[in-house]
mmCIF file of C-alpha atoms and ligand atoms in Angstrom:
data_model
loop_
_atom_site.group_PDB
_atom_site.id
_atom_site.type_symbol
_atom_site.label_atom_id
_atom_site.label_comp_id
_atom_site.label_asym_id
_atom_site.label_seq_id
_atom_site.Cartn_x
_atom_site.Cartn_y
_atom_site.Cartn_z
ATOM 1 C CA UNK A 1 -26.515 -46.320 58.596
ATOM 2 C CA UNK A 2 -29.767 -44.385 58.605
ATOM 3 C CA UNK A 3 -30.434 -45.461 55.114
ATOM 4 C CA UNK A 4 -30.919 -48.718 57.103
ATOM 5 C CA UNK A 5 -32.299 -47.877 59.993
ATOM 6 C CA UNK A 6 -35.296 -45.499 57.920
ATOM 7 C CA UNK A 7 -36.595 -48.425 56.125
ATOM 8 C CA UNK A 8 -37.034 -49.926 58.859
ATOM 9 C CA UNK A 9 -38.675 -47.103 60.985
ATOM 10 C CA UNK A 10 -41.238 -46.513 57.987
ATOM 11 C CA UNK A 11 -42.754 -49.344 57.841
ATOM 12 C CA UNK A 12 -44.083 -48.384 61.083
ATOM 13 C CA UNK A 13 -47.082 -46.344 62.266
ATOM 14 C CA UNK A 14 -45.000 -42.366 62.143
ATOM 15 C CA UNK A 15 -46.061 -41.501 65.276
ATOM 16 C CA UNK A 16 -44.377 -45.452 67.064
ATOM 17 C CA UNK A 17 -41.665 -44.772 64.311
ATOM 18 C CA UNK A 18 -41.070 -41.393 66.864
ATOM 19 C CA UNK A 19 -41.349 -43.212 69.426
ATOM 20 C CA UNK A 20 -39.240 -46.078 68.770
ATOM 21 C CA UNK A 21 -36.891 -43.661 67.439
ATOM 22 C CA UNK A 22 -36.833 -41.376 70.491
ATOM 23 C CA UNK A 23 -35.873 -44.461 73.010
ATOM 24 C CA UNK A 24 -33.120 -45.834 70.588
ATOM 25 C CA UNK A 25 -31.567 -42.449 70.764
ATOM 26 C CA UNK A 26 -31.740 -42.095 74.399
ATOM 27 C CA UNK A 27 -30.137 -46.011 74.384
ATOM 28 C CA UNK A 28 -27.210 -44.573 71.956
ATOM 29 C CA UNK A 29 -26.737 -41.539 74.182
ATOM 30 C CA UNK A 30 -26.455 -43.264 77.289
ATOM 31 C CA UNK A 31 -23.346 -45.800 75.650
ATOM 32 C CA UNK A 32 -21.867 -43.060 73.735
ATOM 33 C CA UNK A 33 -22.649 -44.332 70.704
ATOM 34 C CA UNK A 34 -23.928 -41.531 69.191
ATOM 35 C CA UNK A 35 -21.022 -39.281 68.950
ATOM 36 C CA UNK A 36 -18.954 -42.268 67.755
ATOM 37 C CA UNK A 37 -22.049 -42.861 64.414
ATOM 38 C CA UNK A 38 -21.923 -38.817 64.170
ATOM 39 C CA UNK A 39 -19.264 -36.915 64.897
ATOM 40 C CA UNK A 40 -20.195 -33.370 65.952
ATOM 41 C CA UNK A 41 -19.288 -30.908 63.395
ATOM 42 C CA UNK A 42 -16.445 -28.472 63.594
ATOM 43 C CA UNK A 43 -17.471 -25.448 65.901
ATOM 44 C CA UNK A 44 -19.243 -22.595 63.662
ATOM 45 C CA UNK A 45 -20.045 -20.033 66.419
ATOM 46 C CA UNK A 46 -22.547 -17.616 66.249
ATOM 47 C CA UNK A 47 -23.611 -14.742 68.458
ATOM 48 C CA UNK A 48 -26.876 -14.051 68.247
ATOM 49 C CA UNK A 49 -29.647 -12.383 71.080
ATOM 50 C CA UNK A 50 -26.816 -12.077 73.624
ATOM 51 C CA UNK A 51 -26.211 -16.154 73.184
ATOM 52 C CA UNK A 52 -22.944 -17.763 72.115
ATOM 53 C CA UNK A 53 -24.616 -21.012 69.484
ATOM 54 C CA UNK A 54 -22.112 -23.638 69.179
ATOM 55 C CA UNK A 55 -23.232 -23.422 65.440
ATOM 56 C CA UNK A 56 -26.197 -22.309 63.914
ATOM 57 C CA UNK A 57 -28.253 -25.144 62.933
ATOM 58 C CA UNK A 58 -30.862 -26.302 66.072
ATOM 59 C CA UNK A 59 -33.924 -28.547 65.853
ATOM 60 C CA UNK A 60 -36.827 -27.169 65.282
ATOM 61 C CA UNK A 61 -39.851 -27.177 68.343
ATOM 62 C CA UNK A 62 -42.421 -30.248 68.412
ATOM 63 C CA UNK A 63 -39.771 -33.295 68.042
ATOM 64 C CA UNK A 64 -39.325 -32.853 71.323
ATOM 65 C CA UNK A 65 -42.653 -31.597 73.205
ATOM 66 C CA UNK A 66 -41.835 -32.404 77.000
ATOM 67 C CA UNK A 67 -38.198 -31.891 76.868
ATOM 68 C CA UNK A 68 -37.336 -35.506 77.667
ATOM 69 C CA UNK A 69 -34.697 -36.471 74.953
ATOM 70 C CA UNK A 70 -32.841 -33.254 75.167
ATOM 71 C CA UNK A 71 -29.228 -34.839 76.555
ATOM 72 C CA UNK A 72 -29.670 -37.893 73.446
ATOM 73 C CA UNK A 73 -30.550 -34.877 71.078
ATOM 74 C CA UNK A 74 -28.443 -32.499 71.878
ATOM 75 C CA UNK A 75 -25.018 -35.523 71.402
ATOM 76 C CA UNK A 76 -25.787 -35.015 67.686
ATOM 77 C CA UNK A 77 -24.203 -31.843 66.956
ATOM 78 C CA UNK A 78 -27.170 -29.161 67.322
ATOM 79 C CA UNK A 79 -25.793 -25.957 68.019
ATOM 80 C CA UNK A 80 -29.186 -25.695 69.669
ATOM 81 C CA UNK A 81 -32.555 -27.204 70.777
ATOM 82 C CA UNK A 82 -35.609 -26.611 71.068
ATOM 83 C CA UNK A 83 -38.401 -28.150 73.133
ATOM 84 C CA UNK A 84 -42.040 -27.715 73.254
ATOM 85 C CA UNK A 85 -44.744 -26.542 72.485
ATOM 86 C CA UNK A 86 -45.797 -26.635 75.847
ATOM 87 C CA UNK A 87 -48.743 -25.721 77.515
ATOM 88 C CA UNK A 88 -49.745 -24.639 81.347
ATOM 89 C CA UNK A 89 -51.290 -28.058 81.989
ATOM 90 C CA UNK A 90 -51.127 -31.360 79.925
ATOM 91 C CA UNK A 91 -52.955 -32.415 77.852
ATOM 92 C CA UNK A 92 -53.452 -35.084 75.169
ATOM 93 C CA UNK A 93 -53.579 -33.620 71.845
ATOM 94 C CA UNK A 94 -55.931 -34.726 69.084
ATOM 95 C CA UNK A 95 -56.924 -38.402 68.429
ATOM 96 C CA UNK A 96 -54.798 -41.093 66.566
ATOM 97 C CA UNK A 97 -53.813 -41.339 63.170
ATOM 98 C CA UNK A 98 -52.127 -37.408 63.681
ATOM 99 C CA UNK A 99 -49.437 -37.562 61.871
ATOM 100 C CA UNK A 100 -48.642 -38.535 58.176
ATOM 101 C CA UNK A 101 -45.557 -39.359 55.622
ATOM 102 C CA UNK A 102 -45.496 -37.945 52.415
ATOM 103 C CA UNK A 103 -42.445 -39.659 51.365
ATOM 104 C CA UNK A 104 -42.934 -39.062 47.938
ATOM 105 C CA UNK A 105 -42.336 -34.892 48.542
ATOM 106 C CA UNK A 106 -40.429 -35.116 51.631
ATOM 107 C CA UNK A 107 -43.009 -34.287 53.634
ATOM 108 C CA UNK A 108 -45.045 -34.791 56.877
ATOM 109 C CA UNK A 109 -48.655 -33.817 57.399
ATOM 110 C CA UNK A 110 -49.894 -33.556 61.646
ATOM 111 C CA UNK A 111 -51.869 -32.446 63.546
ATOM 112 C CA UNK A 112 -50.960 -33.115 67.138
ATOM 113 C CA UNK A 113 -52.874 -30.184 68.655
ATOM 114 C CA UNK A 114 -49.900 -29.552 71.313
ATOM 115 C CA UNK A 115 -49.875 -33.303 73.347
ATOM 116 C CA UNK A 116 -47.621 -32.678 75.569
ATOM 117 C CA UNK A 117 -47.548 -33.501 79.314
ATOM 118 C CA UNK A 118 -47.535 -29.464 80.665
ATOM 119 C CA UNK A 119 -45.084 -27.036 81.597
ATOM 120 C CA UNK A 120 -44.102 -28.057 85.630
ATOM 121 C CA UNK A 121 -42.915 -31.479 83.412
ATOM 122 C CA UNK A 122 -40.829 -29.808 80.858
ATOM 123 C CA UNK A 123 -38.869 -27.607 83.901
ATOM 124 C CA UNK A 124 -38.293 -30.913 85.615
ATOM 125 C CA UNK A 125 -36.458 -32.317 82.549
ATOM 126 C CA UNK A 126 -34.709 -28.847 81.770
ATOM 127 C CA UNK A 127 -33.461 -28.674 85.386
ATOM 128 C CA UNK A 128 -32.145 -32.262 85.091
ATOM 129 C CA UNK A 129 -30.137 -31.651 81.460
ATOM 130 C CA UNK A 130 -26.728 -31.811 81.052
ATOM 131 C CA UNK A 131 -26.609 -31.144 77.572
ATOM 132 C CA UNK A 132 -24.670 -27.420 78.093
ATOM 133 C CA UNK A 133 -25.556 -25.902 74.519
ATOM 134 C CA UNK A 134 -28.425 -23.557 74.143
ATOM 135 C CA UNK A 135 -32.310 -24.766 74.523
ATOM 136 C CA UNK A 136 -34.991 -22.756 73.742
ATOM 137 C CA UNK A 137 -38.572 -23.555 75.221
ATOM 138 C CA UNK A 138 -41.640 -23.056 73.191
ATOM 139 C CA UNK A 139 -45.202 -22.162 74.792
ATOM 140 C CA UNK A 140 -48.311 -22.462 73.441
ATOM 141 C CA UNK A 141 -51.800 -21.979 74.949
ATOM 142 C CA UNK A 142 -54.238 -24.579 76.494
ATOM 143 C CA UNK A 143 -56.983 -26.448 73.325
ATOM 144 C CA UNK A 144 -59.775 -25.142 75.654
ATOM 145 C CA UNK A 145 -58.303 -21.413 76.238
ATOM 146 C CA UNK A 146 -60.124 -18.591 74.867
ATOM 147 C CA UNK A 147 -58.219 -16.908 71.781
ATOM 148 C CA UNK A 148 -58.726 -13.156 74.435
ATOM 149 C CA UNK A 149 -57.255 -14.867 77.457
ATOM 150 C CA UNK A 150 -54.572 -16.068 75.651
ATOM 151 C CA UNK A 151 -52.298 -14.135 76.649
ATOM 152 C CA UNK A 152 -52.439 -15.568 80.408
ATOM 153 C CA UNK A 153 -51.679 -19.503 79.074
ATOM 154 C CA UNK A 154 -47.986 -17.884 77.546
ATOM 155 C CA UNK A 155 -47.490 -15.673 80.766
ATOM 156 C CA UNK A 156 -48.156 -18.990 82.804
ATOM 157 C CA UNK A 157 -45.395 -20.883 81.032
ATOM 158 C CA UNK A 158 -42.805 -18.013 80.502
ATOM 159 C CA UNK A 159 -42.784 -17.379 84.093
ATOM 160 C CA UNK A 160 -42.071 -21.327 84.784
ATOM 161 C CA UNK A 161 -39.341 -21.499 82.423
ATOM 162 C CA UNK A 162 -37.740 -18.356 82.397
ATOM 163 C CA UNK A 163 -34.413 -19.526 84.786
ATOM 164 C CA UNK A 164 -34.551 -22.823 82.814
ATOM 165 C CA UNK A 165 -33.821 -22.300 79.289
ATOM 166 C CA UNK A 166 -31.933 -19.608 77.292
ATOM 167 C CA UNK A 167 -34.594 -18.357 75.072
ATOM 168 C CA UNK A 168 -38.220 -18.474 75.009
ATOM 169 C CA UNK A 169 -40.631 -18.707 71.549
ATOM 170 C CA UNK A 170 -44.426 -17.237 71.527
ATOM 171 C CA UNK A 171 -46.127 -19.900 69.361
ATOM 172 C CA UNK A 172 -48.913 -18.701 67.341
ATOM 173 C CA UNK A 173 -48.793 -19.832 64.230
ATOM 174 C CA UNK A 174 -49.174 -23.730 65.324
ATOM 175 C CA UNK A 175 -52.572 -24.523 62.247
ATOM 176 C CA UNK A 176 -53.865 -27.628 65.026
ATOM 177 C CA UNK A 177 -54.776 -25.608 67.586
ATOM 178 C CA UNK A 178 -58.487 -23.672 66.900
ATOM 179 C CA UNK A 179 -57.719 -19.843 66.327
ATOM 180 C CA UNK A 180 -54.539 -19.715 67.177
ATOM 181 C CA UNK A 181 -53.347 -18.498 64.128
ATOM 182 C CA UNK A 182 -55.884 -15.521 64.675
ATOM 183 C CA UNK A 183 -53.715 -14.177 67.513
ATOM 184 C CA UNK A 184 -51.044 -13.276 63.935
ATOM 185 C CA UNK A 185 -54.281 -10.874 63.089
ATOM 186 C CA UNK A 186 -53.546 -6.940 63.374
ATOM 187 C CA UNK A 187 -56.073 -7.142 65.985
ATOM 188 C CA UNK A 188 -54.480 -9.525 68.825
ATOM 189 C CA UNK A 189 -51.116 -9.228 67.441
ATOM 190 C CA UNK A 190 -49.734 -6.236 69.218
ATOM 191 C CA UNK A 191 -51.700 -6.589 72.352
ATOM 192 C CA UNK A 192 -50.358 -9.647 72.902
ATOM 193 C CA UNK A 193 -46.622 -8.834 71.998
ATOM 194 C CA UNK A 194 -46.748 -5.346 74.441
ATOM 195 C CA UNK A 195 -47.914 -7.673 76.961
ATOM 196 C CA UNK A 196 -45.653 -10.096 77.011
ATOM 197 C CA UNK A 197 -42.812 -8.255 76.401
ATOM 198 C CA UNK A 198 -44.073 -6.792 79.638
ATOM 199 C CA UNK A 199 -43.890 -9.998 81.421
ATOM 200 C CA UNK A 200 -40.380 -10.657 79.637
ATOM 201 C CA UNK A 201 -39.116 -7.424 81.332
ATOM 202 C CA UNK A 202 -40.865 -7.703 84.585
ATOM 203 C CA UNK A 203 -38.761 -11.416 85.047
ATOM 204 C CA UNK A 204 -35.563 -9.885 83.414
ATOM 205 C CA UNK A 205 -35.873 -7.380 86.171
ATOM 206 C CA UNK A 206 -37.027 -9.629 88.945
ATOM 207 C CA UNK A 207 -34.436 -12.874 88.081
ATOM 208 C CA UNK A 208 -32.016 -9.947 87.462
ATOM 209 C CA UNK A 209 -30.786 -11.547 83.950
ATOM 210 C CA UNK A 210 -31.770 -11.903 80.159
ATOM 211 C CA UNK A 211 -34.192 -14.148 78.383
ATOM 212 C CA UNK A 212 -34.609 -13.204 74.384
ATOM 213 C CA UNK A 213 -38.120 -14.079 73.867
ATOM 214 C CA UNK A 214 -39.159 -14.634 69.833
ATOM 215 C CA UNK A 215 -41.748 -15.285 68.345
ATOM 216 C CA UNK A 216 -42.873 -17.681 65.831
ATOM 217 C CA UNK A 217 -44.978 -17.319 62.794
ATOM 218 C CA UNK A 218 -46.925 -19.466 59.680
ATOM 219 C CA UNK A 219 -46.066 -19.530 56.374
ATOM 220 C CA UNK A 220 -50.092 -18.826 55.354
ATOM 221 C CA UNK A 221 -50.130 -15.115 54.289
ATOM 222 C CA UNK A 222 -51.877 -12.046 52.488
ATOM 223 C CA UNK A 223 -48.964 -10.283 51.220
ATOM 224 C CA UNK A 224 -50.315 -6.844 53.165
ATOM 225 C CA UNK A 225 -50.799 -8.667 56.430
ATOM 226 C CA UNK A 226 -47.880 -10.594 56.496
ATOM 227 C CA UNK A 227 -46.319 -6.952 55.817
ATOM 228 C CA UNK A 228 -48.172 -5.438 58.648
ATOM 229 C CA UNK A 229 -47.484 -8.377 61.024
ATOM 230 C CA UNK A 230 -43.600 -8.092 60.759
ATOM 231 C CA UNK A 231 -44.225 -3.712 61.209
ATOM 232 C CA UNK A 232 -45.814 -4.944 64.473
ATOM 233 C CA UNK A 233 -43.248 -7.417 65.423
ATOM 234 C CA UNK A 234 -40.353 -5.002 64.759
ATOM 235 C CA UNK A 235 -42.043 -2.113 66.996
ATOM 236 C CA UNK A 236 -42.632 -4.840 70.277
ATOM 237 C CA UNK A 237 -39.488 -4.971 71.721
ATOM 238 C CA UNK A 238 -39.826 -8.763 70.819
ATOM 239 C CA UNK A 239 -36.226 -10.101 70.203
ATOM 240 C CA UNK A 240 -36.438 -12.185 67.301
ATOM 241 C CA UNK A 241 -38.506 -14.370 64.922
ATOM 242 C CA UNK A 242 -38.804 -17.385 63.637
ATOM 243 C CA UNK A 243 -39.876 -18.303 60.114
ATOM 244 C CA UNK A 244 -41.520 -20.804 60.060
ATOM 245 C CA UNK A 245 -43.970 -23.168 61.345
ATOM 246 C CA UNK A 246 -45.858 -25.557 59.103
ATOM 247 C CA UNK A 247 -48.170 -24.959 55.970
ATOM 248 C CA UNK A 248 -52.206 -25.412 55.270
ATOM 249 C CA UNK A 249 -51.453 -25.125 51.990
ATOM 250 C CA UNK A 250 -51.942 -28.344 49.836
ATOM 251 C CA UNK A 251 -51.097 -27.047 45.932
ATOM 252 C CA UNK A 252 -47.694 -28.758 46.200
ATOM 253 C CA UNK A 253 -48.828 -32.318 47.183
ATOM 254 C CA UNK A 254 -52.269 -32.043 45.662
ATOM 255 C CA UNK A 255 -51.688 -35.387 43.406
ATOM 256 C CA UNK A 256 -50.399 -36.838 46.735
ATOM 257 C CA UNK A 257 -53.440 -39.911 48.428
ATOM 258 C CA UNK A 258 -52.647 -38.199 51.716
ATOM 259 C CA UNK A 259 -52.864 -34.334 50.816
ATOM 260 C CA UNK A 260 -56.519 -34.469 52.199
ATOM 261 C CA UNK A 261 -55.575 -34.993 55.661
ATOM 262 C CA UNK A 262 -56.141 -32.019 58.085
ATOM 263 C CA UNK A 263 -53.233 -30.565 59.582
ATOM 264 C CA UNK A 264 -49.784 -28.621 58.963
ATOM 265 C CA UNK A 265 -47.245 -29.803 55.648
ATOM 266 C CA UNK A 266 -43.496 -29.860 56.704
ATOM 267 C CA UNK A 267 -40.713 -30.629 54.763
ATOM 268 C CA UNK A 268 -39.920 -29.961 50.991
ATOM 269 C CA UNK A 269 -43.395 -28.188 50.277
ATOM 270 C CA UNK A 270 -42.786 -25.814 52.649
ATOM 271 C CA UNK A 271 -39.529 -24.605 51.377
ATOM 272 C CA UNK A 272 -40.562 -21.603 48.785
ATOM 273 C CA UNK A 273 -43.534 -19.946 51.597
ATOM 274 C CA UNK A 274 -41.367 -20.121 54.059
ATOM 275 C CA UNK A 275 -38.330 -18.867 52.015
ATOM 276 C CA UNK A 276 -40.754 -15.475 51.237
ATOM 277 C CA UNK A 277 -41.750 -15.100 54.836
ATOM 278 C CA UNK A 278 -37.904 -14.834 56.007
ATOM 279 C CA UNK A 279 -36.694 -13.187 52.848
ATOM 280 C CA UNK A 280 -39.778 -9.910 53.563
ATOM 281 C CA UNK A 281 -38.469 -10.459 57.261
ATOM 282 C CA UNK A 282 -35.059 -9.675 56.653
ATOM 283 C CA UNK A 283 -36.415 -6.704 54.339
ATOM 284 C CA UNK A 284 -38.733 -5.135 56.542
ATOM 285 C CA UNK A 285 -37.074 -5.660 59.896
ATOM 286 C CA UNK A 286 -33.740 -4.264 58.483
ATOM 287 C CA UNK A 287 -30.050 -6.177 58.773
ATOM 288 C CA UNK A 288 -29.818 -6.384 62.919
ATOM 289 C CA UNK A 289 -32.959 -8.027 63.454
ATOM 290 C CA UNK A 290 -32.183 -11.741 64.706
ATOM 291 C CA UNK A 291 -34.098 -14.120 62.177
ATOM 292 C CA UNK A 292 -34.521 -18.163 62.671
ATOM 293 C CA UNK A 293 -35.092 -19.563 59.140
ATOM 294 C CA UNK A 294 -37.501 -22.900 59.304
ATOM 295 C CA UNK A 295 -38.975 -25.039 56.781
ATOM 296 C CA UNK A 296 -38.107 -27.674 54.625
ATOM 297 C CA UNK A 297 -34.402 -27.570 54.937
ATOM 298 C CA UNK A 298 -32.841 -31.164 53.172
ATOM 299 C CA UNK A 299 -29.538 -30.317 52.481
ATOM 300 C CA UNK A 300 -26.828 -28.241 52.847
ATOM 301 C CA UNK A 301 -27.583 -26.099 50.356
ATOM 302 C CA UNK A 302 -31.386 -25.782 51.654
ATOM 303 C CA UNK A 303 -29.569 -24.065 54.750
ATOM 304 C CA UNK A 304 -27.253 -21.611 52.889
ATOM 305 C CA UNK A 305 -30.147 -20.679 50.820
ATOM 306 C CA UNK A 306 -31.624 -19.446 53.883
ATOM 307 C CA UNK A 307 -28.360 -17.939 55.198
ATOM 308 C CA UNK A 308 -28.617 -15.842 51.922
ATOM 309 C CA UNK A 309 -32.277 -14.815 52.083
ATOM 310 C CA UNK A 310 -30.946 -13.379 55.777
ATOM 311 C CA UNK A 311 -31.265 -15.728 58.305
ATOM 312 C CA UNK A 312 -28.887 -15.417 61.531
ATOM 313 C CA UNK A 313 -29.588 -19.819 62.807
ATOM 314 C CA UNK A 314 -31.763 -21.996 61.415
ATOM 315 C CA UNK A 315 -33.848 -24.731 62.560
ATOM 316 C CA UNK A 316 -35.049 -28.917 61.182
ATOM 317 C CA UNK A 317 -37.796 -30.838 61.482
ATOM 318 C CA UNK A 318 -38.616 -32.977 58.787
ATOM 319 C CA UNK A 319 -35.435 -33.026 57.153
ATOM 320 C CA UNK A 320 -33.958 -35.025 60.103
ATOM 321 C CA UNK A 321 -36.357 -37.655 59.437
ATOM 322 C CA UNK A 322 -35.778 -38.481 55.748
ATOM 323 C CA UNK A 323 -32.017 -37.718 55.752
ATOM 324 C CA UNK A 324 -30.931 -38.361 59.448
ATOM 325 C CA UNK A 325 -28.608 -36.702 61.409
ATOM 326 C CA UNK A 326 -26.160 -36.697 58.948
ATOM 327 C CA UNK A 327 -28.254 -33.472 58.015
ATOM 328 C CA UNK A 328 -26.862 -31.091 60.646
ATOM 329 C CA UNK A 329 -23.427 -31.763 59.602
ATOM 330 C CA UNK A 330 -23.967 -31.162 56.219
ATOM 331 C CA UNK A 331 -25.943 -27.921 57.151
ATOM 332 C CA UNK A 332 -23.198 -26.772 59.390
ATOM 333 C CA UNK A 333 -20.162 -27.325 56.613
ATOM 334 C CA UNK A 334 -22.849 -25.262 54.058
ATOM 335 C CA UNK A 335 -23.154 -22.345 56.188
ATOM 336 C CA UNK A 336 -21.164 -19.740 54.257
ATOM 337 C CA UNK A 337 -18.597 -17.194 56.435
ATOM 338 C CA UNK A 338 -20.699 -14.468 56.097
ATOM 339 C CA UNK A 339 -24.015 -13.135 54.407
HETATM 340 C C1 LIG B 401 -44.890 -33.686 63.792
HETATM 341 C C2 LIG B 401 -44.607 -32.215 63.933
HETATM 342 C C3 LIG B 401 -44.915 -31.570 65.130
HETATM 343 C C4 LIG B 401 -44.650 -30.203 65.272
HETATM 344 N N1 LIG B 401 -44.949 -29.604 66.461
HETATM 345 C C5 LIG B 401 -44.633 -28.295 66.634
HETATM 346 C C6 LIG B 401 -44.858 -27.662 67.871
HETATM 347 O O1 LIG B 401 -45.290 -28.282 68.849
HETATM 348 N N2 LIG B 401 -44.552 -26.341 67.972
HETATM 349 C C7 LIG B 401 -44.035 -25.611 66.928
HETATM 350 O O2 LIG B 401 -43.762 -24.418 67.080
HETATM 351 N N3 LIG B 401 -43.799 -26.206 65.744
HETATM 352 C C8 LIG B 401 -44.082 -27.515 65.570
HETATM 353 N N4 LIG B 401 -43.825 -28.112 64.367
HETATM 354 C C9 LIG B 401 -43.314 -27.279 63.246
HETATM 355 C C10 LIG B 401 -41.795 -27.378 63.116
HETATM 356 O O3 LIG B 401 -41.160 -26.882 64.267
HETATM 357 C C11 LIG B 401 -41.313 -26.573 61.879
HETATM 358 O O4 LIG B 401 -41.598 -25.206 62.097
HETATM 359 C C12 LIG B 401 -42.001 -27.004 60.594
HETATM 360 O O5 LIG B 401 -42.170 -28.404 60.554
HETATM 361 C C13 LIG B 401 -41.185 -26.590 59.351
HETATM 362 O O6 LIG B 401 -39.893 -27.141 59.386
HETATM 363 P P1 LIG B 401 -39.480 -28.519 58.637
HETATM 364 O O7 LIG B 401 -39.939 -28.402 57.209
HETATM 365 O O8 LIG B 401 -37.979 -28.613 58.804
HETATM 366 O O9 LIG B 401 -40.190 -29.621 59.346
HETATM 367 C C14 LIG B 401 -44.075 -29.473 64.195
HETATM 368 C C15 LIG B 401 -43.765 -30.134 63.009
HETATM 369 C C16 LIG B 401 -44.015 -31.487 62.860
HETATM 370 C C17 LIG B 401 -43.648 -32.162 61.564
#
């Protein structure tokens, strides 16, 4: 059925493709279609951050920036979602053509530069779900925010969201917003952590409950700062990471007409970075540490390969756009008992 349905789609423009694909789901969601096409897959419960996940595999953040698909998302068997990035106010993103198909590698090129339409939006929609699995929220900071105020843009949106959602993710490892990678560097990265962790606790305390709070980082690394980052992450008091967002790096698609196009690769390409970043994760931040493996998952296997490499959930993207969402099923029946 999505054989069909993707031929269609990509002859389209990717970003209308979204779109177009976005309001049929909501249409299939609202007759109950959806669950009839795909069947949710078996329960496969995990406990992980104090949450109970339906079953590990969730989407991954930017499918669904503003949180307004999450009932039609969540009817295809997620065992979580996640929404976002957001950002304290809207705000439009870069200019059109911003995202790209590499259909050859299984890949996607963008860079949206966080469009979404700002954080008072997204709580509307997460007040109004009824989707009851987990959702995560994702926060980014403002295009026109200085890299040292920062800091302030994530407080803004934790604070909004915190008694929305059931865990929150620190983006800063998103390549389409300027310098935002810079607040991974030894010199922002644990100042910003201590202080948001800080704001973390100070809601915990004041809403009297839990939010696990992660954090989410690139693939792009020096092998002795990507070392040093995860030392810093592990001494926060952050509760968990996710590994990770998309890739600047062009040697695997380098014969590809489109590998010149400025912005993050997703998908296949990604696969082996990302892989390395989770696999040094699970070393270095020892067996407890919760760990969200992202990046070119395609198939079952893709998943369990993760699963082995230490990952507690993992997260799609691109995958659900070249294989469907037959994907999360298949991902779900992979997942081995135990690592
Ligand atoms: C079009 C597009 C938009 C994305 N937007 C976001 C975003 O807003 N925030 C974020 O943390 N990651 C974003 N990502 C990264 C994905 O969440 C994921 O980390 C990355 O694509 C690797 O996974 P994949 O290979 O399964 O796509 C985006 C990815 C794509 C393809």
């Amino acid at each position: 059925m999505y054989h069909w349905l993707r031929h269609g789609l990509f002859r389209l423009e990717p970003e209308k493709a979204h779109d177009l694909a976005m309001a049929s789901l909501d249409v299939g969601a609202r007759f109950n279609l959806l669950k009839t096409l795909y069947p949710p897959p078996q329960d496969c419960p995990v406990d992980c951050m104090g949450l109970r996940f339906k079953n590990p595999v969730g989407l991954a953040a930017g499918l669904d920036k503003d949180g307004d698909h999450i009932d039609a998302l969540g009817s295809l068997g997620f065992g979580f979602i996640e929404v976002g990035t957001v950002t304290p106010k809207p705000q439009p993103g870069n200019d059109r053509p911003r995202m790209f198909r590499l259909a050859s590698h299984g890949a996607l090129i963008n860079r949206m530069g966080f469009n979404n339409q700002g954080v008072d939006h997204l709580v509307e929609n997460l007040k109004k779900r009824r989707y009851t699995g987990i959702v995560g929220t994702n926060v980014g900071k403002q295009k026109d925010t200085p890299i040292d105020q920062a800091a302030s843009d994530y407080a803004i949106c934790i604070e909004k969201v915190f008694d929305h959602c059931d865990y929150i993710t620190i983006n800063i490892s998103s390549p389409n917003t300027k310098n935002l990678r810079a607040l991974q560097d030894q010199g922002h990265l644990a100042e910003l952590l201590s202080e948001l962790v800080g704001v973390r606790n100070s809601l915990a305390e004041k809403h009297q409950t839990q939010r696990p709070m992660l954090i989410k980082i690139a693939p792009d690394w020096e092998e002795a700062a990507l070392i040093q980052a995860l030392e810093t992450i592990g001494a926060s008091g952050i509760d968990g990471l996710i590994a990770t967002n998309t890739t600047l790096d062009r040697q695997a698609v380098k014969d590809h007409p489109l590998a010149h196009e400025t912005g993050g690769l997703s998908g296949r390409p990604v696969t082996q970075a990302s892989n390395h970043v989770l696999a040094m994760a699970r070393q270095i931040l020892g067996p407890e540490f919760p760990l969200v493996g992202v990046g070119g998952i395609a198939s079952g296997a893709d998943a369990a390969k993760k699963h082995q490499l230490g990952a507690d959930l993992v997260q799609i993207y691109t995958g659900l756009i070249y294989e469907g969402p037959k994907l999360i099923k298949e991902c779900v029946t992979a997942w081995p008992e135990t690592r």
